[in-house]
Amino acid sequence: MQWYLVAALLTVLTSSQGILTTLSQSNGKYKYDYATIPFLAELFKLSVSGFFLWKECHSSSPPRMTKEWRSVQLYVVPSVIYLIHNNVQFATLTYVDPSTYQIMGNLKIVTTGILFRLVLKRKLSNLQWMAIVLLAVGTTASQVKGCGYAPCDSLFSAPLQGYMLGILSACLSALAGVYTEYLMKKNNDSLYWQNAQLYTFGVIFNMGWLIYGDFKAGFELGPWWQRLFNGYSITTWMVVFNLGSTGLLVSWLMKYSDNIVKVYSTSMAMLLTMVLSIYLFSVKATIQLFLGIIICIISLQMYFMPVHMLVELPQTLPVTSK
């Protein structure tokens, strides 16, 4: 499977993630315990990865699997980060609309670029750094609303908590993505074996989070497993499937491509989310939003297009002998 096909599918799934999560709300609130969504998504990813790992183990060429604890314990770190990120993601969507959520999520490109350089020692060209900065400018511009839509002393439409949670979500996503790419590429182990380790810890930590929630509430609503599916609807199950499928595609990209492809794929989801949000949630599109999206598209072109297609390089003149 080509990386660009996976990236395109990831774009579609990511664009529907915020919309499905918002549609699963009732009067701006969740009828279900949203901490159960990441748990079920991790369980779904573990089941899928376990099935394909079982098929690999019964094939003619068994997969490579590093089973030393020194290697396995490294998968604890991204599981903890993803646990926090998934819950922050749901909290963010209680303050901002889906298109704003997707736009703010593009900030992860900036943090990913920085972590690429610091952690993975991946060198980016000056043009690529310019593209990343331009993307940050585009996402910021798309947030600002003019005085015709909001009071001039309040240029941002969402509460401050929403923006703070959005920034935190972007930073956590970048950190988890870069660390996961490091784990996926540090050896030639089977992708499904690596996923099984990652998602096993994911299930354990998400289960621990649910137990912590029970203790915090004094078990007023009963143990978490008795109300695991309370308030669930078809839309809620679509959120679980969407989140799980997105995670599986991301792990494929981490193994065979890189984080920049992943975050640019999710940024393109912004375009779909904006159009669908205008139709589904009556979100008023502003000129700043459209300008910001145009800037983001230019950034995308600058980052991935070959240099000779962006600028006209001077032709080398033949050396003439005197």
PDB file of C-alpha atoms in Angstrom:
ATOM      1  CA  MET A   1       0.000   0.000   0.000  1.00  0.00           C
ATOM      2  CA  GLN A   2       1.432   3.369  -1.023  1.00  0.00           C
ATOM      3  CA  TRP A   3       1.941   5.973   1.681  1.00  0.00           C
ATOM      4  CA  TYR A   4      -0.133   8.579  -0.139  1.00  0.00           C
ATOM      5  CA  LEU A   5      -3.166   6.261  -0.183  1.00  0.00           C
ATOM      6  CA  VAL A   6      -2.833   5.761   3.558  1.00  0.00           C
ATOM      7  CA  ALA A   7      -2.404   9.518   3.988  1.00  0.00           C
ATOM      8  CA  ALA A   8      -5.557  10.179   1.945  1.00  0.00           C
ATOM      9  CA  LEU A   9      -7.584   7.702   4.009  1.00  0.00           C
ATOM     10  CA  LEU A  10      -6.197   9.212   7.197  1.00  0.00           C
ATOM     11  CA  THR A  11      -7.316  12.641   5.973  1.00  0.00           C
ATOM     12  CA  VAL A  12     -10.890  11.416   5.491  1.00  0.00           C
ATOM     13  CA  LEU A  13     -11.033   9.715   8.893  1.00  0.00           C
ATOM     14  CA  THR A  14      -9.482  12.658  10.717  1.00  0.00           C
ATOM     15  CA  SER A  15     -11.823  15.152   9.075  1.00  0.00           C
ATOM     16  CA  SER A  16     -14.817  13.196  10.372  1.00  0.00           C
ATOM     17  CA  GLN A  17     -13.383  12.683  13.860  1.00  0.00           C
ATOM     18  CA  GLY A  18     -14.275  16.078  15.305  1.00  0.00           C
ATOM     19  CA  ILE A  19     -17.639  16.106  13.532  1.00  0.00           C
ATOM     20  CA  LEU A  20     -18.646  12.668  14.808  1.00  0.00           C
ATOM     21  CA  THR A  21     -17.549  13.575  18.341  1.00  0.00           C
ATOM     22  CA  THR A  22     -19.639  16.754  18.222  1.00  0.00           C
ATOM     23  CA  LEU A  23     -22.643  14.885  16.803  1.00  0.00           C
ATOM     24  CA  SER A  24     -22.388  12.397  19.665  1.00  0.00           C
ATOM     25  CA  GLN A  25     -23.060  15.218  22.136  1.00  0.00           C
ATOM     26  CA  SER A  26     -26.526  16.129  23.391  1.00  0.00           C
ATOM     27  CA  ASN A  27     -27.086  19.835  24.103  1.00  0.00           C
ATOM     28  CA  GLY A  28     -23.339  20.379  24.176  1.00  0.00           C
ATOM     29  CA  LYS A  29     -22.708  17.574  26.672  1.00  0.00           C
ATOM     30  CA  TYR A  30     -21.752  13.910  26.497  1.00  0.00           C
ATOM     31  CA  LYS A  31     -24.394  11.436  27.666  1.00  0.00           C
ATOM     32  CA  TYR A  32     -21.669   8.811  27.908  1.00  0.00           C
ATOM     33  CA  ASP A  33     -18.398   8.773  29.815  1.00  0.00           C
ATOM     34  CA  TYR A  34     -15.979  10.008  27.149  1.00  0.00           C
ATOM     35  CA  ALA A  35     -13.071   8.315  28.956  1.00  0.00           C
ATOM     36  CA  THR A  36     -14.511   4.997  27.717  1.00  0.00           C
ATOM     37  CA  ILE A  37     -13.996   5.993  24.070  1.00  0.00           C
ATOM     38  CA  PRO A  38     -10.155   5.838  24.098  1.00  0.00           C
ATOM     39  CA  PHE A  39     -10.326   2.583  26.084  1.00  0.00           C
ATOM     40  CA  LEU A  40     -12.579   0.886  23.521  1.00  0.00           C
ATOM     41  CA  ALA A  41     -10.539   2.360  20.651  1.00  0.00           C
ATOM     42  CA  GLU A  42      -7.336   0.896  22.149  1.00  0.00           C
ATOM     43  CA  LEU A  43      -9.098  -2.456  22.590  1.00  0.00           C
ATOM     44  CA  PHE A  44     -10.208  -2.337  18.946  1.00  0.00           C
ATOM     45  CA  LYS A  45      -6.656  -1.565  17.750  1.00  0.00           C
ATOM     46  CA  LEU A  46      -5.202  -4.324  19.925  1.00  0.00           C
ATOM     47  CA  SER A  47      -7.730  -6.839  18.561  1.00  0.00           C
ATOM     48  CA  VAL A  48      -7.002  -5.944  14.927  1.00  0.00           C
ATOM     49  CA  SER A  49      -3.227  -5.986  15.452  1.00  0.00           C
ATOM     50  CA  GLY A  50      -3.438  -9.264  17.386  1.00  0.00           C
ATOM     51  CA  PHE A  51      -5.407 -10.881  14.563  1.00  0.00           C
ATOM     52  CA  PHE A  52      -2.875  -9.902  11.891  1.00  0.00           C
ATOM     53  CA  LEU A  53       0.038 -10.866  14.162  1.00  0.00           C
ATOM     54  CA  TRP A  54      -1.567 -14.302  14.611  1.00  0.00           C
ATOM     55  CA  LYS A  55      -1.812 -14.638  10.825  1.00  0.00           C
ATOM     56  CA  GLU A  56       1.856 -13.662  10.449  1.00  0.00           C
ATOM     57  CA  CYS A  57       2.924 -16.215  13.074  1.00  0.00           C
ATOM     58  CA  HIS A  58       1.146 -18.960  11.132  1.00  0.00           C
ATOM     59  CA  SER A  59       2.639 -17.938   7.791  1.00  0.00           C
ATOM     60  CA  SER A  60       5.616 -19.573   6.085  1.00  0.00           C
ATOM     61  CA  SER A  61       7.943 -16.798   7.279  1.00  0.00           C
ATOM     62  CA  PRO A  62       7.330 -15.982  10.978  1.00  0.00           C
ATOM     63  CA  PRO A  63       7.656 -12.298  11.902  1.00  0.00           C
ATOM     64  CA  ARG A  64      10.595 -10.843  13.782  1.00  0.00           C
ATOM     65  CA  MET A  65       9.695 -10.039  17.387  1.00  0.00           C
ATOM     66  CA  THR A  66      12.005  -8.547  20.011  1.00  0.00           C
ATOM     67  CA  LYS A  67      10.709  -9.803  23.359  1.00  0.00           C
ATOM     68  CA  GLU A  68      13.308  -8.481  25.815  1.00  0.00           C
ATOM     69  CA  TRP A  69      11.708  -6.373  28.560  1.00  0.00           C
ATOM     70  CA  ARG A  70      14.284  -3.640  27.946  1.00  0.00           C
ATOM     71  CA  SER A  71      12.687  -3.124  24.524  1.00  0.00           C
ATOM     72  CA  VAL A  72       9.064  -3.750  25.527  1.00  0.00           C
ATOM     73  CA  GLN A  73       9.081  -1.209  28.374  1.00  0.00           C
ATOM     74  CA  LEU A  74       9.777   1.618  25.921  1.00  0.00           C
ATOM     75  CA  TYR A  75       6.176   1.322  24.676  1.00  0.00           C
ATOM     76  CA  VAL A  76       4.882   2.536  28.034  1.00  0.00           C
ATOM     77  CA  VAL A  77       5.804   6.163  27.267  1.00  0.00           C
ATOM     78  CA  PRO A  78       3.657   6.780  24.136  1.00  0.00           C
ATOM     79  CA  SER A  79       0.753   4.905  25.751  1.00  0.00           C
ATOM     80  CA  VAL A  80       0.734   7.357  28.659  1.00  0.00           C
ATOM     81  CA  ILE A  81       1.024  10.350  26.319  1.00  0.00           C
ATOM     82  CA  TYR A  82      -1.785   9.097  24.069  1.00  0.00           C
ATOM     83  CA  LEU A  83      -3.941   8.468  27.154  1.00  0.00           C
ATOM     84  CA  ILE A  84      -3.620  12.097  28.206  1.00  0.00           C
ATOM     85  CA  HIS A  85      -3.987  13.366  24.628  1.00  0.00           C
ATOM     86  CA  ASN A  86      -7.191  11.435  23.903  1.00  0.00           C
ATOM     87  CA  ASN A  87      -8.884  12.797  27.005  1.00  0.00           C
ATOM     88  CA  VAL A  88      -7.654  16.351  26.342  1.00  0.00           C
ATOM     89  CA  GLN A  89      -9.067  16.023  22.818  1.00  0.00           C
ATOM     90  CA  PHE A  90     -12.583  15.352  24.097  1.00  0.00           C
ATOM     91  CA  ALA A  91     -12.312  18.160  26.635  1.00  0.00           C
ATOM     92  CA  THR A  92     -11.225  20.586  23.885  1.00  0.00           C
ATOM     93  CA  LEU A  93     -14.305  19.841  21.780  1.00  0.00           C
ATOM     94  CA  THR A  94     -16.551  21.024  24.610  1.00  0.00           C
ATOM     95  CA  TYR A  95     -15.140  24.554  24.103  1.00  0.00           C
ATOM     96  CA  VAL A  96     -14.482  24.842  20.346  1.00  0.00           C
ATOM     97  CA  ASP A  97     -16.294  23.823  17.165  1.00  0.00           C
ATOM     98  CA  PRO A  98     -14.910  21.018  14.933  1.00  0.00           C
ATOM     99  CA  SER A  99     -13.317  23.294  12.299  1.00  0.00           C
ATOM    100  CA  THR A 100     -11.532  25.354  14.962  1.00  0.00           C
ATOM    101  CA  TYR A 101     -10.373  22.130  16.590  1.00  0.00           C
ATOM    102  CA  GLN A 102      -8.911  20.858  13.318  1.00  0.00           C
ATOM    103  CA  ILE A 103      -7.191  24.172  12.562  1.00  0.00           C
ATOM    104  CA  MET A 104      -5.604  24.346  16.007  1.00  0.00           C
ATOM    105  CA  GLY A 105      -4.488  20.750  15.562  1.00  0.00           C
ATOM    106  CA  ASN A 106      -2.238  21.909  12.745  1.00  0.00           C
ATOM    107  CA  LEU A 107       0.003  23.522  15.342  1.00  0.00           C
ATOM    108  CA  LYS A 108       1.372  20.015  15.827  1.00  0.00           C
ATOM    109  CA  ILE A 109       3.306  20.519  12.579  1.00  0.00           C
ATOM    110  CA  VAL A 110       5.413  23.230  14.193  1.00  0.00           C
ATOM    111  CA  THR A 111       6.096  21.184  17.311  1.00  0.00           C
ATOM    112  CA  THR A 112       6.743  18.082  15.211  1.00  0.00           C
ATOM    113  CA  GLY A 113       9.296  19.970  13.115  1.00  0.00           C
ATOM    114  CA  ILE A 114      11.114  21.076  16.260  1.00  0.00           C
ATOM    115  CA  LEU A 115      11.058  17.574  17.776  1.00  0.00           C
ATOM    116  CA  PHE A 116      12.184  16.133  14.428  1.00  0.00           C
ATOM    117  CA  ARG A 117      15.320  18.218  14.748  1.00  0.00           C
ATOM    118  CA  LEU A 118      15.914  17.713  18.469  1.00  0.00           C
ATOM    119  CA  VAL A 119      14.885  14.096  19.010  1.00  0.00           C
ATOM    120  CA  LEU A 120      15.156  12.275  15.670  1.00  0.00           C
ATOM    121  CA  LYS A 121      17.981  14.457  14.327  1.00  0.00           C
ATOM    122  CA  ARG A 122      16.005  14.913  11.116  1.00  0.00           C
ATOM    123  CA  LYS A 123      17.273  17.870   9.156  1.00  0.00           C
ATOM    124  CA  LEU A 124      14.772  20.096   7.369  1.00  0.00           C
ATOM    125  CA  SER A 125      15.683  22.495   4.577  1.00  0.00           C
ATOM    126  CA  ASN A 126      15.227  26.240   4.950  1.00  0.00           C
ATOM    127  CA  LEU A 127      12.278  26.055   2.536  1.00  0.00           C
ATOM    128  CA  GLN A 128      10.632  23.385   4.677  1.00  0.00           C
ATOM    129  CA  TRP A 129      11.095  25.464   7.828  1.00  0.00           C
ATOM    130  CA  MET A 130       9.541  28.405   5.983  1.00  0.00           C
ATOM    131  CA  ALA A 131       6.599  26.179   5.046  1.00  0.00           C
ATOM    132  CA  ILE A 132       6.129  25.190   8.692  1.00  0.00           C
ATOM    133  CA  VAL A 133       6.232  28.813   9.850  1.00  0.00           C
ATOM    134  CA  LEU A 134       3.825  29.773   7.069  1.00  0.00           C
ATOM    135  CA  LEU A 135       1.458  27.051   8.234  1.00  0.00           C
ATOM    136  CA  ALA A 136       1.554  28.478  11.760  1.00  0.00           C
ATOM    137  CA  VAL A 137       0.689  31.911  10.345  1.00  0.00           C
ATOM    138  CA  GLY A 138      -2.190  30.438   8.340  1.00  0.00           C
ATOM    139  CA  THR A 139      -3.674  28.588  11.292  1.00  0.00           C
ATOM    140  CA  THR A 140      -3.410  31.700  13.478  1.00  0.00           C
ATOM    141  CA  ALA A 141      -4.977  33.961  10.850  1.00  0.00           C
ATOM    142  CA  SER A 142      -7.903  31.602  10.461  1.00  0.00           C
ATOM    143  CA  GLN A 143      -8.710  31.947  14.175  1.00  0.00           C
ATOM    144  CA  VAL A 144      -9.161  35.724  14.132  1.00  0.00           C
ATOM    145  CA  LYS A 145     -12.634  37.129  13.559  1.00  0.00           C
ATOM    146  CA  GLY A 146     -13.304  40.691  12.505  1.00  0.00           C
ATOM    147  CA  CYS A 147     -15.260  43.268  14.436  1.00  0.00           C
ATOM    148  CA  GLY A 148     -18.279  42.607  12.274  1.00  0.00           C
ATOM    149  CA  TYR A 149     -18.643  39.133  13.783  1.00  0.00           C
ATOM    150  CA  ALA A 150     -17.525  39.706  17.373  1.00  0.00           C
ATOM    151  CA  PRO A 151     -16.697  42.604  19.711  1.00  0.00           C
ATOM    152  CA  CYS A 152     -13.370  44.204  18.836  1.00  0.00           C
ATOM    153  CA  ASP A 153     -12.046  43.585  22.329  1.00  0.00           C
ATOM    154  CA  SER A 154     -12.547  39.848  21.820  1.00  0.00           C
ATOM    155  CA  LEU A 155     -11.056  38.706  18.539  1.00  0.00           C
ATOM    156  CA  PHE A 156     -11.193  35.006  19.362  1.00  0.00           C
ATOM    157  CA  SER A 157     -14.540  33.269  19.317  1.00  0.00           C
ATOM    158  CA  ALA A 158     -13.853  30.358  21.684  1.00  0.00           C
ATOM    159  CA  PRO A 159     -13.117  30.532  25.420  1.00  0.00           C
ATOM    160  CA  LEU A 160      -9.476  30.722  26.484  1.00  0.00           C
ATOM    161  CA  GLN A 161      -9.699  27.229  27.960  1.00  0.00           C
ATOM    162  CA  GLY A 162     -10.444  25.828  24.507  1.00  0.00           C
ATOM    163  CA  TYR A 163      -7.321  27.369  22.979  1.00  0.00           C
ATOM    164  CA  MET A 164      -5.117  26.287  25.880  1.00  0.00           C
ATOM    165  CA  LEU A 165      -6.400  22.717  25.627  1.00  0.00           C
ATOM    166  CA  GLY A 166      -5.979  22.822  21.839  1.00  0.00           C
ATOM    167  CA  ILE A 167      -2.340  23.882  22.160  1.00  0.00           C
ATOM    168  CA  LEU A 168      -1.730  21.189  24.782  1.00  0.00           C
ATOM    169  CA  SER A 169      -3.361  18.607  22.511  1.00  0.00           C
ATOM    170  CA  ALA A 170      -1.117  19.625  19.594  1.00  0.00           C
ATOM    171  CA  CYS A 171       2.048  19.397  21.713  1.00  0.00           C
ATOM    172  CA  LEU A 172       1.089  16.002  23.139  1.00  0.00           C
ATOM    173  CA  SER A 173       0.230  14.691  19.673  1.00  0.00           C
ATOM    174  CA  ALA A 174       3.611  15.783  18.283  1.00  0.00           C
ATOM    175  CA  LEU A 175       5.530  14.324  21.211  1.00  0.00           C
ATOM    176  CA  ALA A 176       3.717  10.996  21.024  1.00  0.00           C
ATOM    177  CA  GLY A 177       4.093  10.860  17.240  1.00  0.00           C
ATOM    178  CA  VAL A 178       7.829  11.535  17.215  1.00  0.00           C
ATOM    179  CA  TYR A 179       8.499   9.052  20.007  1.00  0.00           C
ATOM    180  CA  THR A 180       6.345   6.411  18.302  1.00  0.00           C
ATOM    181  CA  GLU A 181       8.236   6.891  15.037  1.00  0.00           C
ATOM    182  CA  TYR A 182      11.481   6.364  16.941  1.00  0.00           C
ATOM    183  CA  LEU A 183      10.140   3.084  18.372  1.00  0.00           C
ATOM    184  CA  MET A 184       8.750   1.854  15.058  1.00  0.00           C
ATOM    185  CA  LYS A 185      11.984   2.452  13.158  1.00  0.00           C
ATOM    186  CA  LYS A 186      14.568   1.439  15.750  1.00  0.00           C
ATOM    187  CA  ASN A 187      14.445  -2.197  14.556  1.00  0.00           C
ATOM    188  CA  ASN A 188      12.883  -4.418  11.901  1.00  0.00           C
ATOM    189  CA  ASP A 189      10.242  -5.983  14.136  1.00  0.00           C
ATOM    190  CA  SER A 190       6.815  -6.762  12.708  1.00  0.00           C
ATOM    191  CA  LEU A 191       4.507  -3.752  12.630  1.00  0.00           C
ATOM    192  CA  TYR A 192       1.740  -5.810  14.222  1.00  0.00           C
ATOM    193  CA  TRP A 193       4.030  -6.965  17.029  1.00  0.00           C
ATOM    194  CA  GLN A 194       5.002  -3.366  17.715  1.00  0.00           C
ATOM    195  CA  ASN A 195       1.332  -2.346  17.618  1.00  0.00           C
ATOM    196  CA  ALA A 196       0.420  -5.172  20.010  1.00  0.00           C
ATOM    197  CA  GLN A 197       2.925  -3.867  22.555  1.00  0.00           C
ATOM    198  CA  LEU A 198       1.817  -0.270  22.131  1.00  0.00           C
ATOM    199  CA  TYR A 199      -1.896  -0.993  22.369  1.00  0.00           C
ATOM    200  CA  THR A 200      -1.567  -3.475  25.250  1.00  0.00           C
ATOM    201  CA  PHE A 201      -0.142  -0.705  27.397  1.00  0.00           C
ATOM    202  CA  GLY A 202      -2.781   1.616  25.948  1.00  0.00           C
ATOM    203  CA  VAL A 203      -5.576  -0.675  27.159  1.00  0.00           C
ATOM    204  CA  ILE A 204      -3.949  -1.044  30.592  1.00  0.00           C
ATOM    205  CA  PHE A 205      -3.464   2.691  31.158  1.00  0.00           C
ATOM    206  CA  ASN A 206      -6.912   3.614  29.866  1.00  0.00           C
ATOM    207  CA  MET A 207      -8.421   0.999  32.168  1.00  0.00           C
ATOM    208  CA  GLY A 208      -6.429   2.526  35.019  1.00  0.00           C
ATOM    209  CA  TRP A 209      -7.828   5.944  34.098  1.00  0.00           C
ATOM    210  CA  LEU A 210     -11.383   4.601  34.312  1.00  0.00           C
ATOM    211  CA  ILE A 211     -10.671   3.048  37.712  1.00  0.00           C
ATOM    212  CA  TYR A 212      -9.195   6.347  38.898  1.00  0.00           C
ATOM    213  CA  GLY A 213     -12.379   8.097  37.775  1.00  0.00           C
ATOM    214  CA  ASP A 214     -14.439   5.668  39.868  1.00  0.00           C
ATOM    215  CA  PHE A 215     -12.345   6.352  42.964  1.00  0.00           C
ATOM    216  CA  LYS A 216     -12.529  10.094  42.369  1.00  0.00           C
ATOM    217  CA  ALA A 217     -16.338   9.949  42.149  1.00  0.00           C
ATOM    218  CA  GLY A 218     -16.586   7.665  45.172  1.00  0.00           C
ATOM    219  CA  PHE A 219     -18.191   4.921  43.042  1.00  0.00           C
ATOM    220  CA  GLU A 220     -21.448   6.909  43.033  1.00  0.00           C
ATOM    221  CA  LEU A 221     -22.314   5.636  39.556  1.00  0.00           C
ATOM    222  CA  GLY A 222     -20.997   2.129  40.149  1.00  0.00           C
ATOM    223  CA  PRO A 223     -17.875   0.470  38.694  1.00  0.00           C
ATOM    224  CA  TRP A 224     -16.888   1.534  35.178  1.00  0.00           C
ATOM    225  CA  TRP A 225     -17.517  -1.856  33.540  1.00  0.00           C
ATOM    226  CA  GLN A 226     -21.175  -1.806  34.533  1.00  0.00           C
ATOM    227  CA  ARG A 227     -21.765   1.515  32.780  1.00  0.00           C
ATOM    228  CA  LEU A 228     -19.242   1.060  29.986  1.00  0.00           C
ATOM    229  CA  PHE A 229     -21.846   1.434  27.225  1.00  0.00           C
ATOM    230  CA  ASN A 230     -24.253   3.777  29.018  1.00  0.00           C
ATOM    231  CA  GLY A 231     -25.434   6.563  26.727  1.00  0.00           C
ATOM    232  CA  TYR A 232     -23.887   4.965  23.648  1.00  0.00           C
ATOM    233  CA  SER A 233     -25.507   5.495  20.266  1.00  0.00           C
ATOM    234  CA  ILE A 234     -24.612   4.553  16.715  1.00  0.00           C
ATOM    235  CA  THR A 235     -22.704   7.844  16.434  1.00  0.00           C
ATOM    236  CA  THR A 236     -20.723   7.027  19.568  1.00  0.00           C
ATOM    237  CA  TRP A 237     -19.703   3.657  18.128  1.00  0.00           C
ATOM    238  CA  MET A 238     -18.656   5.442  14.941  1.00  0.00           C
ATOM    239  CA  VAL A 239     -16.389   7.651  17.082  1.00  0.00           C
ATOM    240  CA  VAL A 240     -14.792   4.517  18.583  1.00  0.00           C
ATOM    241  CA  PHE A 241     -14.261   2.931  15.150  1.00  0.00           C
ATOM    242  CA  ASN A 242     -12.954   6.211  13.722  1.00  0.00           C
ATOM    243  CA  LEU A 243     -10.461   6.748  16.546  1.00  0.00           C
ATOM    244  CA  GLY A 244      -9.266   3.142  16.387  1.00  0.00           C
ATOM    245  CA  SER A 245      -8.886   3.097  12.597  1.00  0.00           C
ATOM    246  CA  THR A 246      -7.036   6.423  12.660  1.00  0.00           C
ATOM    247  CA  GLY A 247      -4.567   5.010  15.180  1.00  0.00           C
ATOM    248  CA  LEU A 248      -3.858   1.969  13.013  1.00  0.00           C
ATOM    249  CA  LEU A 249      -3.212   4.130   9.948  1.00  0.00           C
ATOM    250  CA  VAL A 250      -0.946   6.434  11.936  1.00  0.00           C
ATOM    251  CA  SER A 251       1.167   3.489  13.124  1.00  0.00           C
ATOM    252  CA  TRP A 252       1.573   2.386   9.487  1.00  0.00           C
ATOM    253  CA  LEU A 253       2.784   5.852   8.520  1.00  0.00           C
ATOM    254  CA  MET A 254       5.173   5.935  11.485  1.00  0.00           C
ATOM    255  CA  LYS A 255       6.704   2.651  10.315  1.00  0.00           C
ATOM    256  CA  TYR A 256       6.938   3.260   6.591  1.00  0.00           C
ATOM    257  CA  SER A 257       6.814   7.050   6.202  1.00  0.00           C
ATOM    258  CA  ASP A 258       7.264   9.830   8.776  1.00  0.00           C
ATOM    259  CA  ASN A 259       5.532  12.246  11.109  1.00  0.00           C
ATOM    260  CA  ILE A 260       5.452  15.158   8.685  1.00  0.00           C
ATOM    261  CA  VAL A 261       3.348  13.156   6.214  1.00  0.00           C
ATOM    262  CA  LYS A 262       1.031  12.245   9.072  1.00  0.00           C
ATOM    263  CA  VAL A 263       0.521  15.760  10.380  1.00  0.00           C
ATOM    264  CA  TYR A 264       0.073  17.249   6.912  1.00  0.00           C
ATOM    265  CA  SER A 265      -2.548  14.555   6.241  1.00  0.00           C
ATOM    266  CA  THR A 266      -4.440  15.590   9.343  1.00  0.00           C
ATOM    267  CA  SER A 267      -4.084  19.252   8.402  1.00  0.00           C
ATOM    268  CA  MET A 268      -5.760  18.620   5.061  1.00  0.00           C
ATOM    269  CA  ALA A 269      -8.662  17.215   7.054  1.00  0.00           C
ATOM    270  CA  MET A 270      -9.257  20.818   8.087  1.00  0.00           C
ATOM    271  CA  LEU A 271     -10.625  21.592   4.631  1.00  0.00           C
ATOM    272  CA  LEU A 272     -13.218  18.829   4.767  1.00  0.00           C
ATOM    273  CA  THR A 273     -14.125  19.646   8.352  1.00  0.00           C
ATOM    274  CA  MET A 274     -14.694  23.313   7.575  1.00  0.00           C
ATOM    275  CA  VAL A 275     -17.054  22.574   4.690  1.00  0.00           C
ATOM    276  CA  LEU A 276     -18.976  19.948   6.630  1.00  0.00           C
ATOM    277  CA  SER A 277     -19.172  22.118   9.758  1.00  0.00           C
ATOM    278  CA  ILE A 278     -20.742  24.963   7.805  1.00  0.00           C
ATOM    279  CA  TYR A 279     -23.408  22.553   6.557  1.00  0.00           C
ATOM    280  CA  LEU A 280     -23.954  20.502   9.726  1.00  0.00           C
ATOM    281  CA  PHE A 281     -23.488  23.038  12.523  1.00  0.00           C
ATOM    282  CA  SER A 282     -24.306  26.353  10.792  1.00  0.00           C
ATOM    283  CA  VAL A 283     -20.791  27.617  11.486  1.00  0.00           C
ATOM    284  CA  LYS A 284     -20.349  31.000   9.800  1.00  0.00           C
ATOM    285  CA  ALA A 285     -17.303  30.977   7.542  1.00  0.00           C
ATOM    286  CA  THR A 286     -15.201  34.158   7.653  1.00  0.00           C
ATOM    287  CA  ILE A 287     -12.800  35.609   5.111  1.00  0.00           C
ATOM    288  CA  GLN A 288     -10.023  35.079   7.657  1.00  0.00           C
ATOM    289  CA  LEU A 289     -10.813  31.384   7.771  1.00  0.00           C
ATOM    290  CA  PHE A 290     -10.616  31.048   3.998  1.00  0.00           C
ATOM    291  CA  LEU A 291      -7.387  33.055   3.840  1.00  0.00           C
ATOM    292  CA  GLY A 292      -5.891  30.871   6.534  1.00  0.00           C
ATOM    293  CA  ILE A 293      -6.776  27.730   4.597  1.00  0.00           C
ATOM    294  CA  ILE A 294      -5.229  29.154   1.412  1.00  0.00           C
ATOM    295  CA  ILE A 295      -2.020  29.909   3.317  1.00  0.00           C
ATOM    296  CA  CYS A 296      -2.008  26.346   4.664  1.00  0.00           C
ATOM    297  CA  ILE A 297      -2.346  24.951   1.140  1.00  0.00           C
ATOM    298  CA  ILE A 298       0.593  27.093  -0.016  1.00  0.00           C
ATOM    299  CA  SER A 299       2.573  25.732   2.933  1.00  0.00           C
ATOM    300  CA  LEU A 300       1.723  22.201   1.862  1.00  0.00           C
ATOM    301  CA  GLN A 301       3.001  22.883  -1.644  1.00  0.00           C
ATOM    302  CA  MET A 302       6.216  24.457  -0.359  1.00  0.00           C
ATOM    303  CA  TYR A 303       7.020  21.532   1.913  1.00  0.00           C
ATOM    304  CA  PHE A 304       6.415  18.576  -0.400  1.00  0.00           C
ATOM    305  CA  MET A 305       7.010  19.880  -3.914  1.00  0.00           C
ATOM    306  CA  PRO A 306      10.487  19.471  -5.400  1.00  0.00           C
ATOM    307  CA  VAL A 307      12.491  22.682  -5.354  1.00  0.00           C
ATOM    308  CA  HIS A 308      12.781  22.817  -9.161  1.00  0.00           C
ATOM    309  CA  MET A 309       8.965  22.998  -9.389  1.00  0.00           C
ATOM    310  CA  LEU A 310       8.770  25.917  -6.963  1.00  0.00           C
ATOM    311  CA  VAL A 311      11.567  28.080  -8.241  1.00  0.00           C
ATOM    312  CA  GLU A 312      13.218  28.385 -11.617  1.00  0.00           C
ATOM    313  CA  LEU A 313      16.815  27.336 -11.155  1.00  0.00           C
ATOM    314  CA  PRO A 314      19.423  29.084 -13.344  1.00  0.00           C
ATOM    315  CA  GLN A 315      20.766  27.050 -16.190  1.00  0.00           C
ATOM    316  CA  THR A 316      24.453  26.207 -15.959  1.00  0.00           C
ATOM    317  CA  LEU A 317      26.336  27.715 -18.860  1.00  0.00           C
ATOM    318  CA  PRO A 318      28.812  25.493 -20.694  1.00  0.00           C
ATOM    319  CA  VAL A 319      32.458  26.301 -20.058  1.00  0.00           C
ATOM    320  CA  THR A 320      34.088  27.679 -23.200  1.00  0.00           C
ATOM    321  CA  SER A 321      37.784  27.197 -23.739  1.00  0.00           C
ATOM    322  CA  LYS A 322      39.845  30.215 -24.746  1.00  0.00           C
TER     323      LYS A 322
END
